[in-house]
CSV table of N, CA and C in Angstrom, one decimal:
chain,number,residue,atom,x,y,z
K,1,MET,N,116.2,71.8,206.1
K,1,MET,CA,115.6,71.4,204.9
K,1,MET,C,116.5,70.4,204.1
K,2,LEU,N,115.8,69.5,203.4
K,2,LEU,CA,116.3,68.4,202.7
K,2,LEU,C,116.0,68.4,201.3
K,3,THR,N,117.0,68.1,200.4
K,3,THR,CA,116.8,67.9,199.0
K,3,THR,C,117.0,66.4,198.7
K,4,VAL,N,116.1,65.8,198.1
K,4,VAL,CA,116.2,64.4,197.7
K,4,VAL,C,116.6,64.3,196.2
K,5,VAL,N,117.6,63.4,195.9
K,5,VAL,CA,118.1,63.4,194.6
K,5,VAL,C,118.0,61.9,194.2
K,6,LEU,N,117.4,61.6,193.0
K,6,LEU,CA,117.3,60.3,192.5
K,6,LEU,C,117.9,60.2,191.1
K,7,GLU,N,118.5,59.1,190.7
K,7,GLU,CA,119.0,58.9,189.4
K,7,GLU,C,118.2,57.7,188.8
K,8,CYS,N,117.6,57.9,187.7
K,8,CYS,CA,116.9,56.7,187.1
K,8,CYS,C,116.9,56.6,185.6
K,9,GLN,N,116.5,55.5,185.1
K,9,GLN,CA,116.3,55.2,183.7
K,9,GLN,C,115.2,54.2,183.6
K,10,ASP,N,114.1,54.6,182.9
K,10,ASP,CA,113.0,53.7,182.7
K,10,ASP,C,112.5,53.0,184.0
K,11,GLN,N,112.3,53.9,185.0
K,11,GLN,CA,111.8,53.4,186.3
K,11,GLN,C,110.6,54.2,186.7
K,12,GLU,N,109.7,54.3,185.9
K,12,GLU,CA,108.5,55.1,186.2
K,12,GLU,C,107.7,54.6,187.4
K,13,SER,N,107.5,53.3,187.5
K,13,SER,CA,106.7,52.9,188.6
K,13,SER,C,107.5,52.9,189.9
K,14,GLU,N,108.8,52.6,189.9
K,14,GLU,CA,109.6,52.7,191.1
K,14,GLU,C,109.7,54.2,191.5
K,15,LEU,N,109.8,55.1,190.6
K,15,LEU,CA,109.9,56.5,190.9
K,15,LEU,C,108.6,57.0,191.6
K,16,ALA,N,107.5,56.5,191.1
K,16,ALA,CA,106.2,56.9,191.7
K,16,ALA,C,106.1,56.4,193.1
K,17,GLN,N,106.5,55.2,193.4
K,17,GLN,CA,106.5,54.6,194.7
K,17,GLN,C,107.3,55.4,195.7
K,18,THR,N,108.5,55.8,195.3
K,18,THR,CA,109.4,56.6,196.2
K,18,THR,C,108.8,58.0,196.4
K,19,LEU,N,108.3,58.6,195.4
K,19,LEU,CA,107.8,60.0,195.5
K,19,LEU,C,106.5,60.0,196.4
K,20,SER,N,105.7,58.9,196.4
K,20,SER,CA,104.5,58.9,197.2
K,20,SER,C,104.8,58.9,198.6
K,21,VAL,N,106.0,58.3,199.0
K,21,VAL,CA,106.4,58.4,200.5
K,21,VAL,C,107.0,59.7,200.8
K,22,LEU,N,107.7,60.3,199.8
K,22,LEU,CA,108.3,61.7,200.1
K,22,LEU,C,107.3,62.7,200.3
K,23,VAL,N,106.0,62.6,199.9
K,23,VAL,CA,105.1,63.6,200.0
K,23,VAL,C,104.9,64.0,201.5
K,24,ALA,N,104.8,63.0,202.3
K,24,ALA,CA,104.7,63.3,203.8
K,24,ALA,C,105.8,64.1,204.3
K,25,GLY,N,107.1,64.0,203.8
K,25,GLY,CA,108.2,64.8,204.2
K,25,GLY,C,108.1,66.2,203.7
K,26,ALA,N,107.5,66.4,202.5
K,26,ALA,CA,107.2,67.7,202.0
K,26,ALA,C,106.1,68.4,202.8
K,27,VAL,N,105.1,67.7,203.1
K,27,VAL,CA,104.0,68.3,203.9
K,27,VAL,C,104.5,68.7,205.3
K,28,GLU,N,105.4,67.9,205.9
K,28,GLU,CA,105.9,68.2,207.2
K,28,GLU,C,107.0,69.4,207.2
K,29,GLY,N,107.4,69.8,206.0
K,29,GLY,CA,108.4,70.8,205.9
K,29,GLY,C,109.8,70.4,205.9
K,30,LEU,N,110.1,69.1,205.8
K,30,LEU,CA,111.4,68.6,205.8
K,30,LEU,C,111.9,68.6,204.4
K,31,VAL,N,111.2,68.0,203.4
K,31,VAL,CA,111.7,67.9,202.0
K,31,VAL,C,111.4,69.2,201.3
K,32,SER,N,112.4,70.0,200.9
K,32,SER,CA,112.2,71.2,200.2
K,32,SER,C,112.1,71.0,198.7
K,33,ASP,N,112.8,70.1,198.2
K,33,ASP,CA,112.7,69.8,196.7
K,33,ASP,C,113.3,68.4,196.4
K,34,VAL,N,112.8,67.9,195.3
K,34,VAL,CA,113.2,66.6,194.8
K,34,VAL,C,113.8,66.8,193.4
K,35,ILE,N,115.0,66.2,193.2
K,35,ILE,CA,115.6,66.4,191.8
K,35,ILE,C,115.7,64.9,191.2
K,36,VAL,N,115.2,64.8,190.0
K,36,VAL,CA,115.3,63.5,189.3
K,36,VAL,C,116.3,63.7,188.1
K,37,LEU,N,117.3,62.8,188.2
K,37,LEU,CA,118.3,62.8,187.1
K,37,LEU,C,118.0,61.6,186.2
K,38,ASP,N,117.7,61.8,185.0
K,38,ASP,CA,117.3,60.8,184.1
K,38,ASP,C,118.4,60.5,183.0
K,39,HIS,N,118.5,59.2,182.7
K,39,HIS,CA,119.4,58.7,181.7
K,39,HIS,C,118.7,58.3,180.5
K,40,GLY,N,117.9,59.1,179.9
K,40,GLY,CA,117.2,58.8,178.6
K,40,GLY,C,116.0,57.8,178.7
K,41,SER,N,115.2,58.0,179.7
K,41,SER,CA,114.0,57.1,179.9
K,41,SER,C,113.2,57.2,178.7
K,42,GLN,N,112.5,56.0,178.4
K,42,GLN,CA,111.5,55.9,177.3
K,42,GLN,C,110.2,55.7,177.8
K,43,ASP,N,110.0,55.6,179.1
K,43,ASP,CA,108.7,55.4,179.7
K,43,ASP,C,108.2,56.8,180.2
K,44,GLY,N,107.3,56.8,181.2
K,44,GLY,CA,106.7,58.0,181.7
K,44,GLY,C,107.4,58.6,182.9
K,45,THR,N,108.6,58.4,183.0
K,45,THR,CA,109.4,58.8,184.1
K,45,THR,C,109.3,60.4,184.2
K,46,SER,N,109.5,61.1,183.2
K,46,SER,CA,109.4,62.5,183.2
K,46,SER,C,108.0,63.0,183.5
K,47,ARG,N,107.0,62.4,183.1
K,47,ARG,CA,105.6,62.8,183.5
K,47,ARG,C,105.4,62.5,185.0
K,48,VAL,N,105.8,61.4,185.6
K,48,VAL,CA,105.7,61.3,187.0
K,48,VAL,C,106.4,62.3,187.8
K,49,ALA,N,107.7,62.6,187.4
K,49,ALA,CA,108.4,63.6,188.0
K,49,ALA,C,107.8,65.0,187.9
K,50,ASP,N,107.2,65.3,186.8
K,50,ASP,CA,106.6,66.6,186.6
K,50,ASP,C,105.3,66.7,187.4
K,51,ALA,N,104.5,65.6,187.4
K,51,ALA,CA,103.2,65.6,188.2
K,51,ALA,C,103.5,65.8,189.7
K,52,ALA,N,104.6,65.3,190.2
K,52,ALA,CA,105.0,65.4,191.6
K,52,ALA,C,105.7,66.7,191.9
K,53,GLY,N,106.0,67.5,190.9
K,53,GLY,CA,106.6,68.8,191.2
K,53,GLY,C,108.1,68.7,191.4
K,54,CYS,N,108.7,67.7,190.8
K,54,CYS,CA,110.2,67.5,190.9
K,54,CYS,C,110.9,68.3,189.9
K,55,ARG,N,112.1,68.6,190.1
K,55,ARG,CA,113.0,69.1,189.1
K,55,ARG,C,113.5,67.9,188.3
K,56,PHE,N,113.3,68.0,186.9
K,56,PHE,CA,113.7,66.8,186.1
K,56,PHE,C,114.8,67.3,185.2
K,57,HIS,N,115.9,66.5,185.2
K,57,HIS,CA,117.0,66.8,184.3
K,57,HIS,C,117.4,65.6,183.5
K,58,SER,N,117.5,65.8,182.1
K,58,SER,CA,117.9,64.7,181.3
K,58,SER,C,119.4,64.9,180.9
K,59,ARG,N,119.9,66.1,181.1
K,59,ARG,CA,121.3,66.3,180.9
K,59,ARG,C,121.8,67.2,182.1
K,60,TRP,N,122.9,66.9,182.7
K,60,TRP,CA,123.3,67.6,183.9
K,60,TRP,C,124.7,67.4,184.2
K,61,ASP,N,125.2,68.3,185.0
K,61,ASP,CA,126.6,68.1,185.7
K,61,ASP,C,126.2,68.1,187.2
K,62,ILE,N,126.7,67.0,187.8
K,62,ILE,CA,126.3,66.8,189.2
K,62,ILE,C,126.8,68.0,190.1
K,63,LYS,N,127.9,68.6,189.7
K,63,LYS,CA,128.3,69.8,190.5
K,63,LYS,C,127.2,70.9,190.5
K,64,ASP,N,126.7,71.1,189.3
K,64,ASP,CA,125.6,72.1,189.3
K,64,ASP,C,124.4,71.7,190.0
K,65,ILE,N,124.0,70.4,189.9
K,65,ILE,CA,122.9,69.9,190.6
K,65,ILE,C,123.0,70.1,192.1
K,66,VAL,N,124.2,69.7,192.6
K,66,VAL,CA,124.4,69.8,194.1
K,66,VAL,C,124.3,71.3,194.4
K,67,ARG,N,125.0,72.1,193.6
K,67,ARG,CA,125.0,73.6,193.9
K,67,ARG,C,123.5,74.1,194.0
K,68,SER,N,122.7,73.6,193.1
K,68,SER,CA,121.3,74.2,193.0
K,68,SER,C,120.3,73.6,194.0
K,69,ALA,N,120.8,72.6,194.7
K,69,ALA,CA,119.9,72.0,195.8
K,69,ALA,C,119.4,73.1,196.8
K,70,ARG,N,118.2,73.1,197.1
K,70,ARG,CA,117.6,74.1,198.0
K,70,ARG,C,117.9,73.8,199.5
K,71,GLY,N,118.0,72.5,199.7
K,71,GLY,CA,118.3,72.0,201.1
K,71,GLY,C,119.7,72.0,201.5
K,72,GLU,N,120.0,72.2,202.8
K,72,GLU,CA,121.4,72.1,203.3
K,72,GLU,C,121.9,70.7,203.5
K,73,TRP,N,121.0,69.8,203.4
K,73,TRP,CA,121.3,68.3,203.4
K,73,TRP,C,120.7,67.7,202.1
K,74,LEU,N,121.4,66.6,201.6
K,74,LEU,CA,121.0,65.9,200.5
K,74,LEU,C,120.7,64.4,200.9
K,75,LEU,N,119.6,63.9,200.3
K,75,LEU,CA,119.4,62.5,200.5
K,75,LEU,C,119.4,61.9,199.1
K,76,PHE,N,120.3,60.9,199.0
K,76,PHE,CA,120.4,60.2,197.7
K,76,PHE,C,119.7,58.9,197.9
K,77,VAL,N,118.7,58.5,197.1
K,77,VAL,CA,118.1,57.3,197.1
K,77,VAL,C,117.9,56.7,195.8
K,78,GLU,N,117.6,55.4,195.7
K,78,GLU,CA,117.3,54.8,194.4
K,78,GLU,C,115.9,54.8,194.2
K,79,PRO,N,115.4,55.0,192.9
K,79,PRO,CA,114.0,54.9,192.7
K,79,PRO,C,113.4,53.5,193.1
K,80,GLY,N,112.3,53.6,193.8
K,80,GLY,CA,111.8,52.4,194.3
K,80,GLY,C,112.0,52.2,195.8
K,81,ALA,N,113.0,52.8,196.3
K,81,ALA,CA,113.3,52.7,197.8
K,81,ALA,C,112.2,53.6,198.5
K,82,ARG,N,111.8,53.0,199.7
K,82,ARG,CA,110.7,53.7,200.5
K,82,ARG,C,111.1,53.7,201.9
K,83,PRO,N,111.3,55.0,202.5
K,83,PRO,CA,111.5,55.1,203.9
K,83,PRO,C,110.3,54.7,204.7
K,84,GLN,N,110.5,54.0,205.8
K,84,GLN,CA,109.4,53.6,206.6
K,84,GLN,C,109.0,54.6,207.7
K,85,ALA,N,107.9,54.2,208.4
K,85,ALA,CA,107.4,55.1,209.5
K,85,ALA,C,108.5,55.7,210.4
K,86,GLY,N,108.4,57.0,210.7
K,86,GLY,CA,109.3,57.6,211.6
K,86,GLY,C,110.5,58.3,211.0
K,87,TRP,N,110.7,58.1,209.7
K,87,TRP,CA,111.8,58.7,209.0
K,87,TRP,C,111.9,60.2,209.1
K,88,ILE,N,110.7,60.9,209.0
K,88,ILE,CA,110.7,62.3,208.9
K,88,ILE,C,111.3,63.0,210.3
K,89,ASP,N,110.7,62.4,211.4
K,89,ASP,CA,111.2,63.0,212.6
K,89,ASP,C,112.7,62.7,212.9
K,90,GLU,N,113.0,61.5,212.5
K,90,GLU,CA,114.4,61.0,212.8
K,90,GLU,C,115.4,61.8,212.0
K,91,ILE,N,115.1,62.0,210.7
K,91,ILE,CA,116.1,62.8,209.9
K,91,ILE,C,116.1,64.3,210.3
K,92,ALA,N,114.9,64.8,210.6
K,92,ALA,CA,114.9,66.2,211.2
K,92,ALA,C,115.7,66.4,212.4
K,93,GLU,N,115.7,65.4,213.3
K,93,GLU,CA,116.5,65.5,214.5
K,93,GLU,C,118.0,65.2,214.2
K,94,TYR,N,118.3,64.3,213.3
K,94,TYR,CA,119.6,64.0,212.9
K,94,TYR,C,120.3,65.2,212.3
K,95,ILE,N,119.7,65.8,211.3
K,95,ILE,CA,120.3,66.9,210.7
K,95,ILE,C,120.5,68.2,211.5
K,96,ALA,N,119.6,68.2,212.6
K,96,ALA,CA,119.8,69.4,213.5
K,96,ALA,C,120.9,69.2,214.4
K,97,LEU,N,121.4,67.9,214.7
K,97,LEU,CA,122.4,67.6,215.7
K,97,LEU,C,123.7,67.1,215.2
K,98,ASN,N,123.8,66.7,213.9
K,98,ASN,CA,124.9,66.1,213.3
K,98,ASN,C,125.5,66.8,212.1
K,99,LYS,N,126.7,66.4,211.7
K,99,LYS,CA,127.3,66.9,210.5
K,99,LYS,C,127.9,65.8,209.7
K,100,LEU,N,127.7,64.5,210.1
K,100,LEU,CA,128.2,63.4,209.4
K,100,LEU,C,127.2,62.7,208.5
K,101,PRO,N,127.6,62.0,207.5
K,101,PRO,CA,126.6,61.3,206.6
K,101,PRO,C,125.9,60.2,207.4
K,102,ALA,N,124.8,59.7,206.9
K,102,ALA,CA,124.1,58.6,207.5
K,102,ALA,C,123.4,57.8,206.5
K,103,ARG,N,122.9,56.6,206.9
K,103,ARG,CA,122.2,55.7,206.1
K,103,ARG,C,121.0,55.2,206.8
K,104,PHE,N,120.0,54.7,206.1
K,104,PHE,CA,118.8,54.0,206.7
K,104,PHE,C,119.3,52.6,207.1
K,105,THR,N,118.5,52.0,208.0
K,105,THR,CA,118.7,50.6,208.3
K,105,THR,C,117.8,49.8,207.3
K,106,ALA,N,118.4,48.7,207.0
K,106,ALA,CA,117.6,47.8,206.1
K,106,ALA,C,116.3,47.3,206.7
K,107,SER,N,115.3,47.2,205.9
K,107,SER,CA,114.0,46.8,206.5
K,107,SER,C,114.0,45.3,206.8
K,108,ARG,N,113.5,45.1,208.1
K,108,ARG,CA,113.5,43.7,208.5
K,108,ARG,C,112.5,42.9,207.8
K,109,GLY,N,111.4,43.6,207.3
K,109,GLY,CA,110.4,42.8,206.6
K,109,GLY,C,110.7,42.5,205.1
K,110,TYR,N,111.8,43.0,204.6
K,110,TYR,CA,112.1,42.8,203.2
K,110,TYR,C,113.6,42.5,203.1
K,111,ARG,N,114.0,41.3,203.3
K,111,ARG,CA,115.3,40.9,203.2
K,111,ARG,C,115.5,39.9,202.1
K,112,ARG,N,116.6,40.0,201.4
K,112,ARG,CA,116.9,39.0,200.4
K,112,ARG,C,116.9,37.6,201.0
K,113,PRO,N,116.4,36.6,200.2
K,113,PRO,CA,116.6,35.2,200.7
K,113,PRO,C,118.0,34.9,201.2
K,114,PHE,N,118.0,34.0,202.2
K,114,PHE,CA,119.3,33.8,202.9
K,114,PHE,C,120.5,33.5,202.0
K,115,LEU,N,120.4,32.6,201.0
K,115,LEU,CA,121.5,32.3,200.1
K,115,LEU,C,121.8,33.3,199.2
K,116,LYS,N,120.9,34.3,198.9
K,116,LYS,CA,121.2,35.4,198.0
K,116,LYS,C,121.9,36.6,198.6
K,117,ARG,N,122.1,36.5,200.0
K,117,ARG,CA,122.8,37.5,200.7
K,117,ARG,C,124.3,37.3,200.6
K,118,PHE,N,124.8,36.1,200.3
K,118,PHE,CA,126.2,35.8,200.3
K,118,PHE,C,126.8,36.1,198.9
K,119,GLY,N,128.0,36.6,198.9
K,119,GLY,CA,128.7,36.7,197.6
K,119,GLY,C,128.2,37.9,196.7
K,120,ARG,N,127.4,38.7,197.2
K,120,ARG,CA,126.9,39.8,196.3
K,120,ARG,C,127.4,41.1,196.9
K,121,ALA,N,127.7,42.0,196.1
K,121,ALA,CA,128.0,43.4,196.5
K,121,ALA,C,126.8,44.2,196.8
K,122,VAL,N,126.7,44.8,197.9
K,122,VAL,CA,125.5,45.6,198.1
K,122,VAL,C,125.6,47.0,197.4
K,123,PRO,N,124.7,47.3,196.6
K,123,PRO,CA,124.7,48.6,195.8
K,123,PRO,C,125.0,49.7,196.8
K,124,PRO,N,125.8,50.7,196.5
K,124,PRO,CA,126.2,51.8,197.4
K,124,PRO,C,125.1,52.6,197.9
K,125,LEU,N,124.0,52.7,197.1
K,125,LEU,CA,122.8,53.5,197.6
K,125,LEU,C,121.6,52.7,198.0
K,126,GLU,N,121.8,51.4,198.2
K,126,GLU,CA,120.7,50.5,198.6
K,126,GLU,C,120.0,51.0,199.8
K,127,LEU,N,120.8,51.6,200.8
K,127,LEU,CA,120.2,52.1,202.0
K,127,LEU,C,120.1,53.6,202.1
K,128,GLY,N,120.3,54.2,200.9
K,128,GLY,CA,120.3,55.7,200.7
K,128,GLY,C,121.6,56.3,201.3
K,129,LEU,N,121.7,57.6,201.2
K,129,LEU,CA,122.8,58.3,201.8
K,129,LEU,C,122.3,59.7,202.1
K,130,LEU,N,122.4,60.1,203.3
K,130,LEU,CA,122.1,61.4,203.8
K,130,LEU,C,123.4,62.1,204.1
K,131,MET,N,123.6,63.3,203.4
K,131,MET,CA,124.9,63.9,203.4
K,131,MET,C,124.7,65.5,203.4
K,132,PRO,N,125.5,66.2,204.3
K,132,PRO,CA,125.5,67.6,204.2
K,132,PRO,C,125.8,68.2,202.8
K,133,LYS,N,125.1,69.2,202.4
K,133,LYS,CA,125.4,69.8,201.0
K,133,LYS,C,126.8,70.2,200.9
K,134,ILE,N,127.4,70.8,201.9
K,134,ILE,CA,128.8,71.3,201.9
K,134,ILE,C,129.8,70.0,201.6
K,135,GLN,N,129.5,68.9,202.3
K,135,GLN,CA,130.3,67.7,202.0
K,135,GLN,C,130.1,67.2,200.5
K,136,ALA,N,128.8,67.3,200.1
K,136,ALA,CA,128.5,66.8,198.7
K,136,ALA,C,129.2,67.7,197.7
K,137,LEU,N,129.2,69.0,197.9
K,137,LEU,CA,129.9,69.9,197.0
K,137,LEU,C,131.4,69.6,196.9
K,138,ALA,N,132.0,69.3,198.0
K,138,ALA,CA,133.4,69.0,198.1
K,138,ALA,C,133.7,67.7,197.4
K,139,THR,N,132.8,66.8,197.4
K,139,THR,CA,133.0,65.5,196.8
K,139,THR,C,132.6,65.4,195.3
K,140,ALA,N,131.7,66.3,194.9
K,140,ALA,CA,131.2,66.2,193.5
K,140,ALA,C,132.3,66.5,192.4
K,141,ARG,N,132.2,65.7,191.4
K,141,ARG,CA,133.1,65.9,190.3
K,141,ARG,C,132.3,65.7,189.0
K,142,SER,N,132.5,66.4,187.9
K,142,SER,CA,131.8,66.4,186.7
K,142,SER,C,131.8,64.8,186.2
K,143,GLY,N,130.6,64.4,185.8
K,143,GLY,CA,130.5,63.1,185.2
K,143,GLY,C,130.3,62.0,186.2
K,144,MET,N,130.2,62.4,187.5
K,144,MET,CA,130.1,61.4,188.6
K,144,MET,C,128.6,60.9,188.7
K,145,ALA,N,128.5,59.7,189.0
K,145,ALA,CA,127.2,59.1,189.3
K,145,ALA,C,126.8,59.3,190.8
K,146,LEU,N,125.6,59.3,191.1
K,146,LEU,CA,125.2,59.4,192.5
K,146,LEU,C,125.9,58.4,193.4
K,147,ALA,N,126.0,57.1,193.0
K,147,ALA,CA,126.5,56.1,193.8
K,147,ALA,C,127.9,56.4,194.2
K,148,GLU,N,128.7,57.2,193.5
K,148,GLU,CA,130.0,57.5,193.9
K,148,GLU,C,130.1,58.4,195.1
K,149,PHE,N,129.0,59.0,195.5
K,149,PHE,CA,129.0,59.9,196.7
K,149,PHE,C,129.3,59.0,197.9
K,150,ALA,N,128.9,57.7,197.8
K,150,ALA,CA,129.0,56.8,198.9
K,150,ALA,C,130.4,56.2,199.1
K,151,LYS,N,131.2,56.3,198.1
K,151,LYS,CA,132.5,55.7,198.2
K,151,LYS,C,133.4,56.5,199.2
K,152,GLY,N,134.0,55.7,200.1
K,152,GLY,CA,134.9,56.3,201.1
K,152,GLY,C,134.2,56.9,202.3
K,153,GLN,N,132.9,56.8,202.3
K,153,GLN,CA,132.1,57.3,203.4
K,153,GLN,C,132.0,56.3,204.5
K,154,LYS,N,131.9,56.7,205.7
K,154,LYS,CA,131.6,55.8,206.9
K,154,LYS,C,130.4,56.4,207.6
K,155,PRO,N,129.2,56.2,206.9
K,155,PRO,CA,127.9,56.8,207.4
K,155,PRO,C,127.5,56.2,208.7
K,156,ARG,N,126.8,57.0,209.5
K,156,ARG,CA,126.2,56.4,210.7
K,156,ARG,C,124.9,55.7,210.3
K,157,LYS,N,124.4,55.0,211.1
K,157,LYS,CA,123.2,54.2,210.8
K,157,LYS,C,122.0,54.8,211.6
K,158,LEU,N,121.0,55.2,210.7
K,158,LEU,CA,119.7,55.7,211.4
K,158,LEU,C,118.9,54.6,211.8
K,159,ALA,N,118.0,54.8,212.8
K,159,ALA,CA,117.1,53.7,213.3
K,159,ALA,C,116.0,53.4,212.3
K,160,SER,N,115.6,54.4,211.5
K,160,SER,CA,114.5,54.3,210.5
K,160,SER,C,114.9,53.3,209.4
K,161,GLU,N,114.0,52.5,209.1
K,161,GLU,CA,114.2,51.5,208.1
K,161,GLU,C,113.8,52.0,206.7
K,162,LEU,N,114.4,51.3,205.7
K,162,LEU,CA,114.2,51.7,204.3
K,162,LEU,C,113.9,50.4,203.5
K,163,ILE,N,112.8,50.3,202.8
K,163,ILE,CA,112.6,49.2,201.9
K,163,ILE,C,113.4,49.5,200.7
K,164,PRO,N,114.3,48.6,200.4
K,164,PRO,CA,115.2,48.8,199.2
K,164,PRO,C,114.5,48.7,197.9
K,165,SER,N,115.1,49.4,196.9
K,165,SER,CA,114.5,49.5,195.6
K,165,SER,C,114.3,48.1,194.9
K,166,TRP,N,115.1,47.2,195.3
K,166,TRP,CA,115.0,45.8,194.6
K,166,TRP,C,113.7,45.2,194.8
K,167,VAL,N,113.0,45.6,196.0
K,167,VAL,CA,111.7,45.0,196.3
K,167,VAL,C,110.7,45.5,195.2
K,168,ALA,N,110.8,46.9,194.9
K,168,ALA,CA,109.9,47.4,193.8
K,168,ALA,C,110.2,46.8,192.4
K,169,ARG,N,111.5,46.6,192.1
K,169,ARG,CA,111.9,45.9,190.9
K,169,ARG,C,111.4,44.5,190.7
K,170,ALA,N,111.5,43.8,191.9
K,170,ALA,CA,111.1,42.4,191.9
K,170,ALA,C,109.5,42.2,191.7
K,171,ALA,N,108.8,43.3,192.1
K,171,ALA,CA,107.3,43.3,192.0
K,171,ALA,C,106.8,43.6,190.7
K,172,ARG,N,107.7,44.1,189.7
K,172,ARG,CA,107.3,44.5,188.4
K,172,ARG,C,106.6,43.3,187.6
């Protein structure tokens, strides 16, 4: 089972896009719960999370959040990111056979323009991060942002593609 964790602020539409894709994972029995960590959103982020059955936290300690996760694996993604076809089966197989973190592959259909790919740092969670709960517990520190889980990791690459969150932001 998998717990999906998202950190957002005023990203109602992006959150809705991500959650709509995760529904299939819940139906298939892969996604056990979704946790939305909010930084004081003024839009309908909390309503979207509530309507989707997510656990919504406006104040939290990441250690407590990781401890409370129902799944034995955690998937950290940015609001607006959307896994593409085949992600459910691949993640189910991966977590059954592996103990190391992994990331999605960047979507071939949604790449930044050629010149914008140079000289920019890729956000740590742009391709998500799949991590065993045990490893996340060992890494978690109070006050830590989700992106910090990716620091120092050498995740494997999944074949499944992920449309990054910047695509949803650019469509606003």
